[in-house]
mmCIF file of N, CA and C in Angstrom:
data_model
loop_
_atom_site.group_PDB
_atom_site.id
_atom_site.type_symbol
_atom_site.label_atom_id
_atom_site.label_comp_id
_atom_site.label_asym_id
_atom_site.label_seq_id
_atom_site.Cartn_x
_atom_site.Cartn_y
_atom_site.Cartn_z
ATOM 1 N N UNK A 1 124.084 -1.209 106.435
ATOM 2 C CA UNK A 1 123.876 -1.273 105.009
ATOM 3 C C UNK A 1 122.729 -2.221 104.660
ATOM 4 N N UNK A 2 122.709 -3.334 105.348
ATOM 5 C CA UNK A 2 121.666 -4.335 105.113
ATOM 6 C C UNK A 2 120.276 -3.745 105.428
ATOM 7 N N UNK A 3 120.208 -2.924 106.493
ATOM 8 C CA UNK A 3 118.936 -2.310 106.880
ATOM 9 C C UNK A 3 118.457 -1.340 105.803
ATOM 10 N N UNK A 4 119.384 -0.595 105.207
ATOM 11 C CA UNK A 4 119.007 0.332 104.147
ATOM 12 C C UNK A 4 118.450 -0.407 102.934
ATOM 13 N N UNK A 5 119.049 -1.524 102.607
ATOM 14 C CA UNK A 5 118.546 -2.331 101.493
ATOM 15 C C UNK A 5 117.148 -2.845 101.789
ATOM 16 N N UNK A 6 116.927 -3.268 103.034
ATOM 17 C CA UNK A 6 115.602 -3.758 103.416
ATOM 18 C C UNK A 6 114.577 -2.624 103.349
ATOM 19 N N UNK A 7 114.957 -1.447 103.819
ATOM 20 C CA UNK A 7 114.062 -0.290 103.771
ATOM 21 C C UNK A 7 113.743 0.064 102.315
ATOM 22 N N UNK A 8 114.755 0.072 101.466
ATOM 23 C CA UNK A 8 114.537 0.344 100.044
ATOM 24 C C UNK A 8 113.564 -0.660 99.435
ATOM 25 N N UNK A 9 113.739 -1.930 99.788
ATOM 26 C CA UNK A 9 112.859 -2.983 99.281
ATOM 27 C C UNK A 9 111.419 -2.759 99.755
ATOM 28 N N UNK A 10 111.254 -2.435 101.036
ATOM 29 C CA UNK A 10 109.915 -2.195 101.575
ATOM 30 C C UNK A 10 109.256 -0.982 100.919
ATOM 31 N N UNK A 11 110.029 0.067 100.701
ATOM 32 C CA UNK A 11 109.490 1.257 100.033
ATOM 33 C C UNK A 11 109.038 0.909 98.615
ATOM 34 N N UNK A 12 109.824 0.115 97.917
ATOM 35 C CA UNK A 12 109.459 -0.301 96.556
ATOM 36 C C UNK A 12 108.164 -1.119 96.576
ATOM 37 N N UNK A 13 108.019 -2.001 97.552
ATOM 38 C CA UNK A 13 106.783 -2.791 97.678
ATOM 39 C C UNK A 13 105.588 -1.885 97.930
ATOM 40 N N UNK A 14 105.739 -0.927 98.819
ATOM 41 C CA UNK A 14 104.649 -0.007 99.140
ATOM 42 C C UNK A 14 104.267 0.810 97.906
ATOM 43 N N UNK A 15 105.274 1.276 97.166
ATOM 44 C CA UNK A 15 104.994 2.040 95.953
ATOM 45 C C UNK A 15 104.215 1.206 94.939
ATOM 46 N N UNK A 16 104.588 -0.063 94.799
ATOM 47 C CA UNK A 16 103.862 -0.953 93.883
ATOM 48 C C UNK A 16 102.422 -1.155 94.335
ATOM 49 N N UNK A 17 102.227 -1.366 95.633
ATOM 50 C CA UNK A 17 100.875 -1.544 96.154
ATOM 51 C C UNK A 17 100.041 -0.287 95.962
ATOM 52 N N UNK A 18 100.641 0.880 96.201
ATOM 53 C CA UNK A 18 99.923 2.134 95.984
ATOM 54 C C UNK A 18 99.544 2.301 94.525
ATOM 55 N N UNK A 19 100.440 1.961 93.626
ATOM 56 C CA UNK A 19 100.150 2.059 92.196
ATOM 57 C C UNK A 19 98.952 1.170 91.836
ATOM 58 N N UNK A 20 98.904 -0.029 92.395
ATOM 59 C CA UNK A 20 97.777 -0.932 92.141
ATOM 60 C C UNK A 20 96.484 -0.356 92.700
ATOM 61 N N UNK A 21 96.540 0.203 93.903
ATOM 62 C CA UNK A 21 95.345 0.785 94.508
ATOM 63 C C UNK A 21 94.833 1.981 93.707
ATOM 64 N N UNK A 22 95.747 2.833 93.250
ATOM 65 C CA UNK A 22 95.337 3.968 92.436
ATOM 66 C C UNK A 22 94.695 3.501 91.130
ATOM 67 N N UNK A 23 95.236 2.453 90.537
ATOM 68 C CA UNK A 23 94.672 1.921 89.295
ATOM 69 C C UNK A 23 93.268 1.365 89.541
ATOM 70 N N UNK A 24 93.099 0.624 90.650
ATOM 71 C CA UNK A 24 91.777 0.090 90.985
ATOM 72 C C UNK A 24 90.787 1.222 91.222
ATOM 73 N N UNK A 25 91.231 2.258 91.903
ATOM 74 C CA UNK A 25 90.362 3.411 92.177
ATOM 75 C C UNK A 25 89.964 4.088 90.872
ATOM 76 N N UNK A 26 90.928 4.242 89.965
ATOM 77 C CA UNK A 26 90.644 4.881 88.681
ATOM 78 C C UNK A 26 89.624 4.061 87.889
ATOM 79 N N UNK A 27 89.749 2.740 87.917
ATOM 80 C CA UNK A 27 88.797 1.873 87.224
ATOM 81 C C UNK A 27 87.398 2.007 87.826
ATOM 82 N N UNK A 28 87.322 2.061 89.161
ATOM 83 C CA UNK A 28 86.015 2.208 89.814
ATOM 84 C C UNK A 28 85.378 3.543 89.463
ATOM 85 N N UNK A 29 86.178 4.597 89.454
ATOM 86 C CA UNK A 29 85.651 5.922 89.111
ATOM 87 C C UNK A 29 85.164 5.926 87.666
ATOM 88 N N UNK A 30 85.932 5.315 86.771
ATOM 89 C CA UNK A 30 85.516 5.250 85.366
ATOM 90 C C UNK A 30 84.216 4.479 85.213
ATOM 91 N N UNK A 31 84.059 3.365 85.937
ATOM 92 C CA UNK A 31 82.804 2.598 85.883
ATOM 93 C C UNK A 31 81.653 3.425 86.437
ATOM 94 N N UNK A 32 81.907 4.144 87.538
ATOM 95 C CA UNK A 32 80.868 4.971 88.137
ATOM 96 C C UNK A 32 80.427 6.055 87.155
ATOM 97 N N UNK A 33 81.386 6.717 86.516
ATOM 98 C CA UNK A 33 81.062 7.753 85.534
ATOM 99 C C UNK A 33 80.296 7.165 84.360
ATOM 100 N N UNK A 34 80.692 5.977 83.909
ATOM 101 C CA UNK A 34 79.993 5.329 82.805
ATOM 102 C C UNK A 34 78.557 5.015 83.197
ATOM 103 N N UNK A 35 78.344 4.558 84.431
ATOM 104 C CA UNK A 35 76.986 4.265 84.897
ATOM 105 C C UNK A 35 76.150 5.533 84.954
ATOM 106 N N UNK A 36 76.767 6.652 85.363
ATOM 107 C CA UNK A 36 76.029 7.919 85.391
ATOM 108 C C UNK A 36 75.599 8.311 83.984
ATOM 109 N N UNK A 37 76.467 8.113 83.012
ATOM 110 C CA UNK A 37 76.134 8.429 81.623
ATOM 111 C C UNK A 37 75.004 7.534 81.144
ATOM 112 N N UNK A 38 75.081 6.240 81.461
ATOM 113 C CA UNK A 38 74.020 5.308 81.056
ATOM 114 C C UNK A 38 72.687 5.708 81.676
ATOM 115 N N UNK A 39 72.693 6.071 82.967
ATOM 116 C CA UNK A 39 71.465 6.494 83.635
ATOM 117 C C UNK A 39 70.898 7.742 82.984
ATOM 118 N N UNK A 40 71.761 8.690 82.650
ATOM 119 C CA UNK A 40 71.311 9.924 82.005
ATOM 120 C C UNK A 40 70.717 9.612 80.636
ATOM 121 N N UNK A 41 71.329 8.694 79.907
ATOM 122 C CA UNK A 41 70.803 8.294 78.597
ATOM 123 C C UNK A 41 69.434 7.654 78.739
ATOM 124 N N UNK A 42 69.267 6.792 79.747
ATOM 125 C CA UNK A 42 67.969 6.143 79.971
ATOM 126 C C UNK A 42 66.902 7.179 80.290
ATOM 127 N N UNK A 43 67.229 8.145 81.131
ATOM 128 C CA UNK A 43 66.274 9.197 81.474
ATOM 129 C C UNK A 43 65.891 9.997 80.234
ATOM 130 N N UNK A 44 66.869 10.292 79.396
ATOM 131 C CA UNK A 44 66.600 11.065 78.202
ATOM 132 C C UNK A 44 65.709 10.266 77.239
ATOM 133 N N UNK A 45 65.978 8.978 77.086
ATOM 134 C CA UNK A 45 65.171 8.137 76.209
ATOM 135 C C UNK A 45 63.753 8.053 76.762
ATOM 136 N N UNK A 46 63.623 7.863 78.070
ATOM 137 C CA UNK A 46 62.282 7.768 78.662
ATOM 138 C C UNK A 46 61.518 9.077 78.527
ATOM 139 N N UNK A 47 62.183 10.207 78.633
ATOM 140 C CA UNK A 47 61.483 11.482 78.506
ATOM 141 C C UNK A 47 61.038 11.718 77.064
ATOM 142 N N UNK A 48 61.746 11.168 76.098
ATOM 143 C CA UNK A 48 61.362 11.322 74.697
ATOM 144 C C UNK A 48 60.148 10.450 74.403
ATOM 145 N N UNK A 49 60.051 9.297 75.038
ATOM 146 C CA UNK A 49 58.934 8.369 74.804
ATOM 147 C C UNK A 49 57.620 8.933 75.327
ATOM 148 N N UNK A 50 57.681 9.744 76.367
ATOM 149 C CA UNK A 50 56.450 10.252 76.990
ATOM 150 C C UNK A 50 55.799 11.272 76.161
#
C-alpha cells in the first residue's frame, strides 16, 4: 500500500513538471510567433519607404 502511495505521489510530481514544461513551451512559441509578426511588419514598413 505504501508503494502505491509513493507511485501516486511520483506520478503527480511528473504531471506537474510536464504541465510546467508545456506552459514554458507555449510561451516560447508565442514569443517566436510574435517576433515573426514584428519582422514581417518591419519588412512591410521598409518596403513602403522605398
